[in-house]
């Protein structure tokens, strides 16, 4: 599912991770020069996500640690089935995430976990975004509250032909309904590439349940938009297979794990 768009909520000034008695703060924001609200974003979004009854347990764990604790074996399987890699930062100092979305949607892997398990795993994934934005904020000395999402749709054609993508549709709706609506709007740009013409019907169906703000941010490209990539980020950030010089580990997606 593409990153969600819901009304932004101002993070609270206080949080259990800060200890007012000894002045300690495990988020390591002291002296960074970055606004406290931004540095508390990871904890806040987890607490906000707890308003979803389906995801409450995982979100509560995320409040204390930044990223939910899940079974290592499940996480390993999830990361093989849904390949999502932070590759660097764009020209605005925002984190850049690449995903092999087409292989995920077209593989029919939604049966590997229950709906609740997918939701908990996706919360874990979303929390990584806030960790990356916190790091970027510290590094550049200003608030970074958005990230750039880039998704490769290669592999979706076979899923459309064998109707595997339609089996994923209920899961996409569930993720949007139970998780994404409880998170602030954090996507700056959403770029989908290698999108075949045949995918237009599926895209129109998905767009009906996306947040309108998110839907308006989506760019579709039939091939690899090298020029657009380089406008958004340095060639050193773009993975090698897409014409850049970044040799970041970006494994192929699998259908079994």
mmCIF file of C-alpha atoms in Angstrom:
data_model
loop_
_atom_site.group_PDB
_atom_site.id
_atom_site.type_symbol
_atom_site.label_atom_id
_atom_site.label_comp_id
_atom_site.label_asym_id
_atom_site.label_seq_id
_atom_site.Cartn_x
_atom_site.Cartn_y
_atom_site.Cartn_z
ATOM 1 C CA UNK A 1 0.000 0.000 0.000
ATOM 2 C CA UNK A 2 1.237 3.450 -0.747
ATOM 3 C CA UNK A 3 1.905 5.635 2.337
ATOM 4 C CA UNK A 4 -1.223 7.025 3.876
ATOM 5 C CA UNK A 5 -2.495 10.569 4.154
ATOM 6 C CA UNK A 6 -4.488 11.691 7.160
ATOM 7 C CA UNK A 7 -4.679 14.911 9.111
ATOM 8 C CA UNK A 8 -1.407 15.807 10.759
ATOM 9 C CA UNK A 9 -1.481 15.836 14.556
ATOM 10 C CA UNK A 10 0.939 17.776 16.732
ATOM 11 C CA UNK A 11 3.016 15.412 18.894
ATOM 12 C CA UNK A 12 2.784 15.839 22.672
ATOM 13 C CA UNK A 13 5.526 17.708 24.492
ATOM 14 C CA UNK A 14 5.992 15.026 27.168
ATOM 15 C CA UNK A 15 6.551 11.311 26.787
ATOM 16 C CA UNK A 16 7.507 8.355 29.015
ATOM 17 C CA UNK A 17 10.885 8.060 27.285
ATOM 18 C CA UNK A 18 11.970 11.319 28.920
ATOM 19 C CA UNK A 19 12.804 11.210 32.621
ATOM 20 C CA UNK A 20 12.082 14.610 34.211
ATOM 21 C CA UNK A 21 13.807 13.602 37.463
ATOM 22 C CA UNK A 22 17.275 13.124 36.032
ATOM 23 C CA UNK A 23 16.908 15.036 32.775
ATOM 24 C CA UNK A 24 17.747 11.965 30.703
ATOM 25 C CA UNK A 25 16.141 11.370 27.303
ATOM 26 C CA UNK A 26 16.828 8.087 25.535
ATOM 27 C CA UNK A 27 15.809 9.558 22.183
ATOM 28 C CA UNK A 28 19.137 11.451 22.175
ATOM 29 C CA UNK A 29 17.540 14.683 21.039
ATOM 30 C CA UNK A 30 19.300 16.865 23.609
ATOM 31 C CA UNK A 31 21.628 19.362 22.016
ATOM 32 C CA UNK A 32 20.532 18.454 18.509
ATOM 33 C CA UNK A 33 18.916 21.820 17.876
ATOM 34 C CA UNK A 34 15.831 20.059 16.508
ATOM 35 C CA UNK A 35 12.325 20.855 17.757
ATOM 36 C CA UNK A 36 11.217 18.478 20.523
ATOM 37 C CA UNK A 37 7.905 17.820 18.792
ATOM 38 C CA UNK A 38 9.668 16.503 15.722
ATOM 39 C CA UNK A 39 12.063 14.358 17.740
ATOM 40 C CA UNK A 40 9.089 12.779 19.552
ATOM 41 C CA UNK A 41 7.346 11.876 16.290
ATOM 42 C CA UNK A 42 8.134 8.156 16.468
ATOM 43 C CA UNK A 43 6.645 7.755 19.932
ATOM 44 C CA UNK A 44 3.642 9.934 19.145
ATOM 45 C CA UNK A 45 2.602 8.103 16.007
ATOM 46 C CA UNK A 46 2.770 4.775 17.836
ATOM 47 C CA UNK A 47 0.502 6.150 20.553
ATOM 48 C CA UNK A 48 -1.846 7.529 17.893
ATOM 49 C CA UNK A 49 -1.933 4.161 16.137
ATOM 50 C CA UNK A 50 -3.096 2.615 19.402
ATOM 51 C CA UNK A 51 -6.533 4.100 18.723
ATOM 52 C CA UNK A 52 -6.926 1.210 16.282
ATOM 53 C CA UNK A 53 -8.201 -1.768 18.294
ATOM 54 C CA UNK A 54 -6.696 -4.221 15.795
ATOM 55 C CA UNK A 55 -3.220 -2.781 16.132
ATOM 56 C CA UNK A 56 -3.325 -1.651 19.763
ATOM 57 C CA UNK A 57 -0.915 -4.229 21.205
ATOM 58 C CA UNK A 58 1.822 -3.560 18.668
ATOM 59 C CA UNK A 59 1.368 0.184 18.787
ATOM 60 C CA UNK A 60 1.650 0.189 22.587
ATOM 61 C CA UNK A 61 4.967 -1.640 22.343
ATOM 62 C CA UNK A 62 6.141 0.899 19.784
ATOM 63 C CA UNK A 63 5.398 3.737 22.213
ATOM 64 C CA UNK A 64 8.160 2.544 24.511
ATOM 65 C CA UNK A 65 10.742 1.423 21.969
ATOM 66 C CA UNK A 66 10.116 3.345 18.754
ATOM 67 C CA UNK A 67 9.715 0.096 16.790
ATOM 68 C CA UNK A 68 7.401 -2.745 17.853
ATOM 69 C CA UNK A 69 8.950 -5.989 19.060
ATOM 70 C CA UNK A 70 7.869 -8.859 16.842
ATOM 71 C CA UNK A 71 8.892 -12.439 16.290
ATOM 72 C CA UNK A 72 12.269 -12.355 14.478
ATOM 73 C CA UNK A 73 11.179 -15.198 12.204
ATOM 74 C CA UNK A 74 8.031 -13.309 11.186
ATOM 75 C CA UNK A 75 10.034 -10.157 10.512
ATOM 76 C CA UNK A 76 12.483 -12.077 8.367
ATOM 77 C CA UNK A 77 9.644 -13.577 6.337
ATOM 78 C CA UNK A 78 7.934 -10.203 5.989
ATOM 79 C CA UNK A 79 11.090 -8.492 4.737
ATOM 80 C CA UNK A 80 11.587 -11.193 2.110
ATOM 81 C CA UNK A 81 8.002 -11.003 0.928
ATOM 82 C CA UNK A 82 7.798 -7.215 0.938
ATOM 83 C CA UNK A 83 11.125 -5.636 0.020
ATOM 84 C CA UNK A 84 11.286 -2.024 1.258
ATOM 85 C CA UNK A 85 14.711 -0.395 1.614
ATOM 86 C CA UNK A 86 15.786 3.073 2.762
ATOM 87 C CA UNK A 87 18.480 4.013 0.266
ATOM 88 C CA UNK A 88 19.526 7.479 1.455
ATOM 89 C CA UNK A 89 18.074 10.993 1.426
ATOM 90 C CA UNK A 90 16.655 13.232 -1.247
ATOM 91 C CA UNK A 91 17.678 16.776 -2.103
ATOM 92 C CA UNK A 92 15.482 18.061 0.753
ATOM 93 C CA UNK A 93 17.325 15.804 3.244
ATOM 94 C CA UNK A 94 14.265 13.567 3.508
ATOM 95 C CA UNK A 95 14.646 9.766 3.725
ATOM 96 C CA UNK A 96 14.047 7.885 0.463
ATOM 97 C CA UNK A 97 12.353 4.485 0.491
ATOM 98 C CA UNK A 98 12.390 2.137 -2.522
ATOM 99 C CA UNK A 99 9.980 -0.797 -2.665
ATOM 100 C CA UNK A 100 9.495 -3.733 -5.052
ATOM 101 C CA UNK A 101 5.760 -3.110 -4.981
ATOM 102 C CA UNK A 102 4.851 -4.901 -8.202
ATOM 103 C CA UNK A 103 6.304 -8.195 -7.039
ATOM 104 C CA UNK A 104 4.510 -7.882 -3.701
ATOM 105 C CA UNK A 105 1.126 -7.102 -5.253
ATOM 106 C CA UNK A 106 1.437 -9.661 -8.017
ATOM 107 C CA UNK A 107 2.750 -12.568 -5.988
ATOM 108 C CA UNK A 108 -0.358 -13.447 -4.016
ATOM 109 C CA UNK A 109 1.637 -13.586 -0.754
ATOM 110 C CA UNK A 110 -1.200 -12.160 1.344
ATOM 111 C CA UNK A 111 -1.960 -15.671 2.625
ATOM 112 C CA UNK A 112 1.400 -15.943 4.420
ATOM 113 C CA UNK A 113 0.080 -14.010 7.449
ATOM 114 C CA UNK A 114 -3.305 -13.340 8.976
ATOM 115 C CA UNK A 115 -4.783 -9.871 8.562
ATOM 116 C CA UNK A 116 -3.871 -8.949 12.156
ATOM 117 C CA UNK A 117 -0.307 -10.155 11.615
ATOM 118 C CA UNK A 118 0.041 -8.073 8.430
ATOM 119 C CA UNK A 119 -1.207 -5.027 10.336
ATOM 120 C CA UNK A 120 1.290 -5.514 13.167
ATOM 121 C CA UNK A 121 4.126 -6.018 10.695
ATOM 122 C CA UNK A 122 3.112 -2.923 8.766
ATOM 123 C CA UNK A 123 3.094 -0.861 11.957
ATOM 124 C CA UNK A 124 6.673 -2.037 12.508
ATOM 125 C CA UNK A 125 7.438 -0.893 8.958
ATOM 126 C CA UNK A 126 5.823 2.512 9.421
ATOM 127 C CA UNK A 127 7.727 3.118 12.628
ATOM 128 C CA UNK A 128 11.006 2.740 10.706
ATOM 129 C CA UNK A 129 10.027 5.846 8.731
ATOM 130 C CA UNK A 130 9.989 7.932 11.889
ATOM 131 C CA UNK A 131 13.326 6.555 13.013
ATOM 132 C CA UNK A 132 14.812 7.614 9.673
ATOM 133 C CA UNK A 133 13.212 11.063 9.866
ATOM 134 C CA UNK A 134 14.555 11.531 13.396
ATOM 135 C CA UNK A 135 18.061 10.666 12.189
ATOM 136 C CA UNK A 136 17.740 13.075 9.271
ATOM 137 C CA UNK A 137 16.522 15.832 11.603
ATOM 138 C CA UNK A 138 19.543 15.410 13.858
ATOM 139 C CA UNK A 139 21.982 15.263 10.939
ATOM 140 C CA UNK A 140 20.747 18.397 9.171
ATOM 141 C CA UNK A 141 19.745 20.356 12.267
ATOM 142 C CA UNK A 142 16.153 21.038 11.242
ATOM 143 C CA UNK A 143 12.811 19.318 11.328
ATOM 144 C CA UNK A 144 12.379 16.545 8.750
ATOM 145 C CA UNK A 145 8.758 15.373 8.808
ATOM 146 C CA UNK A 146 8.355 13.833 5.346
ATOM 147 C CA UNK A 147 9.915 11.079 3.272
ATOM 148 C CA UNK A 148 9.997 10.164 -0.418
ATOM 149 C CA UNK A 149 8.418 6.882 -1.515
ATOM 150 C CA UNK A 150 9.519 5.239 -4.770
ATOM 151 C CA UNK A 151 7.940 1.963 -5.902
ATOM 152 C CA UNK A 152 8.884 -0.383 -8.729
ATOM 153 C CA UNK A 153 5.743 -1.915 -10.270
ATOM 154 C CA UNK A 154 7.657 -4.542 -12.255
ATOM 155 C CA UNK A 155 6.077 -7.936 -11.694
ATOM 156 C CA UNK A 156 2.513 -6.748 -11.375
ATOM 157 C CA UNK A 157 1.505 -7.820 -14.912
ATOM 158 C CA UNK A 158 1.590 -11.536 -14.142
ATOM 159 C CA UNK A 159 -0.443 -10.886 -11.007
ATOM 160 C CA UNK A 160 -3.086 -9.083 -13.032
ATOM 161 C CA UNK A 161 -3.221 -11.874 -15.587
ATOM 162 C CA UNK A 162 -3.612 -14.610 -12.951
ATOM 163 C CA UNK A 163 -5.769 -12.340 -10.748
ATOM 164 C CA UNK A 164 -3.381 -12.566 -7.782
ATOM 165 C CA UNK A 165 -3.538 -8.773 -7.338
ATOM 166 C CA UNK A 166 -7.262 -8.934 -6.677
ATOM 167 C CA UNK A 167 -6.635 -11.365 -3.822
ATOM 168 C CA UNK A 168 -4.418 -8.697 -2.247
ATOM 169 C CA UNK A 169 -7.137 -6.022 -2.459
ATOM 170 C CA UNK A 170 -8.867 -6.910 0.867
ATOM 171 C CA UNK A 171 -5.488 -6.738 2.620
ATOM 172 C CA UNK A 172 -4.727 -3.322 1.131
ATOM 173 C CA UNK A 173 -8.102 -2.049 2.309
ATOM 174 C CA UNK A 174 -7.515 -3.476 5.783
ATOM 175 C CA UNK A 175 -4.090 -1.846 6.086
ATOM 176 C CA UNK A 176 -5.508 1.491 5.013
ATOM 177 C CA UNK A 177 -8.509 1.275 7.324
ATOM 178 C CA UNK A 178 -6.855 -0.160 10.445
ATOM 179 C CA UNK A 179 -3.410 1.431 10.341
ATOM 180 C CA UNK A 180 -2.761 4.185 7.859
ATOM 181 C CA UNK A 181 -5.637 6.446 8.875
ATOM 182 C CA UNK A 182 -4.122 6.633 12.380
ATOM 183 C CA UNK A 183 -0.766 7.972 11.159
ATOM 184 C CA UNK A 184 0.048 11.555 10.227
ATOM 185 C CA UNK A 185 0.614 12.520 6.616
ATOM 186 C CA UNK A 186 4.317 11.838 6.081
ATOM 187 C CA UNK A 187 4.778 11.184 2.346
ATOM 188 C CA UNK A 188 6.225 14.096 0.412
ATOM 189 C CA UNK A 189 6.428 12.450 -3.012
ATOM 190 C CA UNK A 190 5.079 9.093 -4.224
ATOM 191 C CA UNK A 191 6.640 7.853 -7.452
ATOM 192 C CA UNK A 192 5.451 4.602 -9.056
ATOM 193 C CA UNK A 193 7.455 3.435 -12.066
ATOM 194 C CA UNK A 194 7.601 0.505 -14.475
ATOM 195 C CA UNK A 195 3.803 0.709 -14.400
ATOM 196 C CA UNK A 196 2.282 -1.234 -17.338
ATOM 197 C CA UNK A 197 -0.816 0.071 -19.074
ATOM 198 C CA UNK A 198 -2.724 -3.020 -18.002
ATOM 199 C CA UNK A 199 -2.321 -1.940 -14.370
ATOM 200 C CA UNK A 200 -4.561 1.099 -14.848
ATOM 201 C CA UNK A 201 -7.715 -0.806 -13.852
ATOM 202 C CA UNK A 202 -6.114 -2.049 -10.628
ATOM 203 C CA UNK A 203 -4.756 1.411 -9.847
ATOM 204 C CA UNK A 204 -8.188 3.007 -10.278
ATOM 205 C CA UNK A 205 -9.661 0.430 -7.880
ATOM 206 C CA UNK A 206 -6.988 1.110 -5.241
ATOM 207 C CA UNK A 207 -7.316 4.867 -5.609
ATOM 208 C CA UNK A 208 -10.947 4.706 -4.452
ATOM 209 C CA UNK A 209 -9.902 3.867 -0.873
ATOM 210 C CA UNK A 210 -6.711 5.929 -0.659
ATOM 211 C CA UNK A 211 -6.751 9.184 1.240
ATOM 212 C CA UNK A 212 -7.382 11.958 -1.334
ATOM 213 C CA UNK A 213 -4.293 13.850 -0.186
ATOM 214 C CA UNK A 214 -2.136 10.778 -0.767
ATOM 215 C CA UNK A 215 -3.777 9.988 -4.101
ATOM 216 C CA UNK A 216 -2.973 13.462 -5.424
ATOM 217 C CA UNK A 217 0.731 12.942 -4.708
ATOM 218 C CA UNK A 218 1.102 9.812 -6.828
ATOM 219 C CA UNK A 219 3.113 10.013 -10.046
ATOM 220 C CA UNK A 220 2.904 7.133 -12.528
ATOM 221 C CA UNK A 221 5.706 6.326 -14.999
ATOM 222 C CA UNK A 222 5.685 3.537 -17.574
ATOM 223 C CA UNK A 223 9.457 3.057 -17.443
ATOM 224 C CA UNK A 224 12.358 4.112 -15.229
ATOM 225 C CA UNK A 225 12.150 7.926 -14.939
ATOM 226 C CA UNK A 226 15.872 8.625 -14.615
ATOM 227 C CA UNK A 227 15.414 12.362 -15.007
ATOM 228 C CA UNK A 228 12.751 12.517 -12.320
ATOM 229 C CA UNK A 229 14.870 10.419 -9.983
ATOM 230 C CA UNK A 230 17.835 12.744 -10.412
ATOM 231 C CA UNK A 231 15.624 15.783 -9.850
ATOM 232 C CA UNK A 232 14.486 14.313 -6.519
ATOM 233 C CA UNK A 233 17.764 12.796 -5.337
ATOM 234 C CA UNK A 234 21.458 12.547 -6.132
ATOM 235 C CA UNK A 235 22.601 9.685 -8.413
ATOM 236 C CA UNK A 236 24.539 8.407 -5.391
ATOM 237 C CA UNK A 237 21.198 7.660 -3.713
ATOM 238 C CA UNK A 238 19.554 5.904 -6.677
ATOM 239 C CA UNK A 239 20.109 2.111 -6.696
ATOM 240 C CA UNK A 240 22.463 0.849 -9.403
ATOM 241 C CA UNK A 241 19.755 -1.157 -11.180
ATOM 242 C CA UNK A 242 17.825 2.057 -11.806
ATOM 243 C CA UNK A 243 20.742 4.002 -13.247
ATOM 244 C CA UNK A 244 22.317 5.372 -10.080
ATOM 245 C CA UNK A 245 25.551 4.546 -8.273
ATOM 246 C CA UNK A 246 24.114 3.309 -4.970
ATOM 247 C CA UNK A 247 25.065 -0.336 -4.387
ATOM 248 C CA UNK A 248 22.747 -0.611 -1.367
ATOM 249 C CA UNK A 249 21.479 -4.130 -0.688
ATOM 250 C CA UNK A 250 18.141 -4.306 -2.477
ATOM 251 C CA UNK A 251 17.225 -7.991 -2.784
ATOM 252 C CA UNK A 252 14.584 -9.408 -5.107
ATOM 253 C CA UNK A 253 11.220 -10.185 -3.590
ATOM 254 C CA UNK A 254 10.241 -13.810 -3.041
ATOM 255 C CA UNK A 255 6.874 -15.578 -3.139
ATOM 256 C CA UNK A 256 7.723 -18.049 -0.381
ATOM 257 C CA UNK A 257 9.618 -17.456 2.845
#
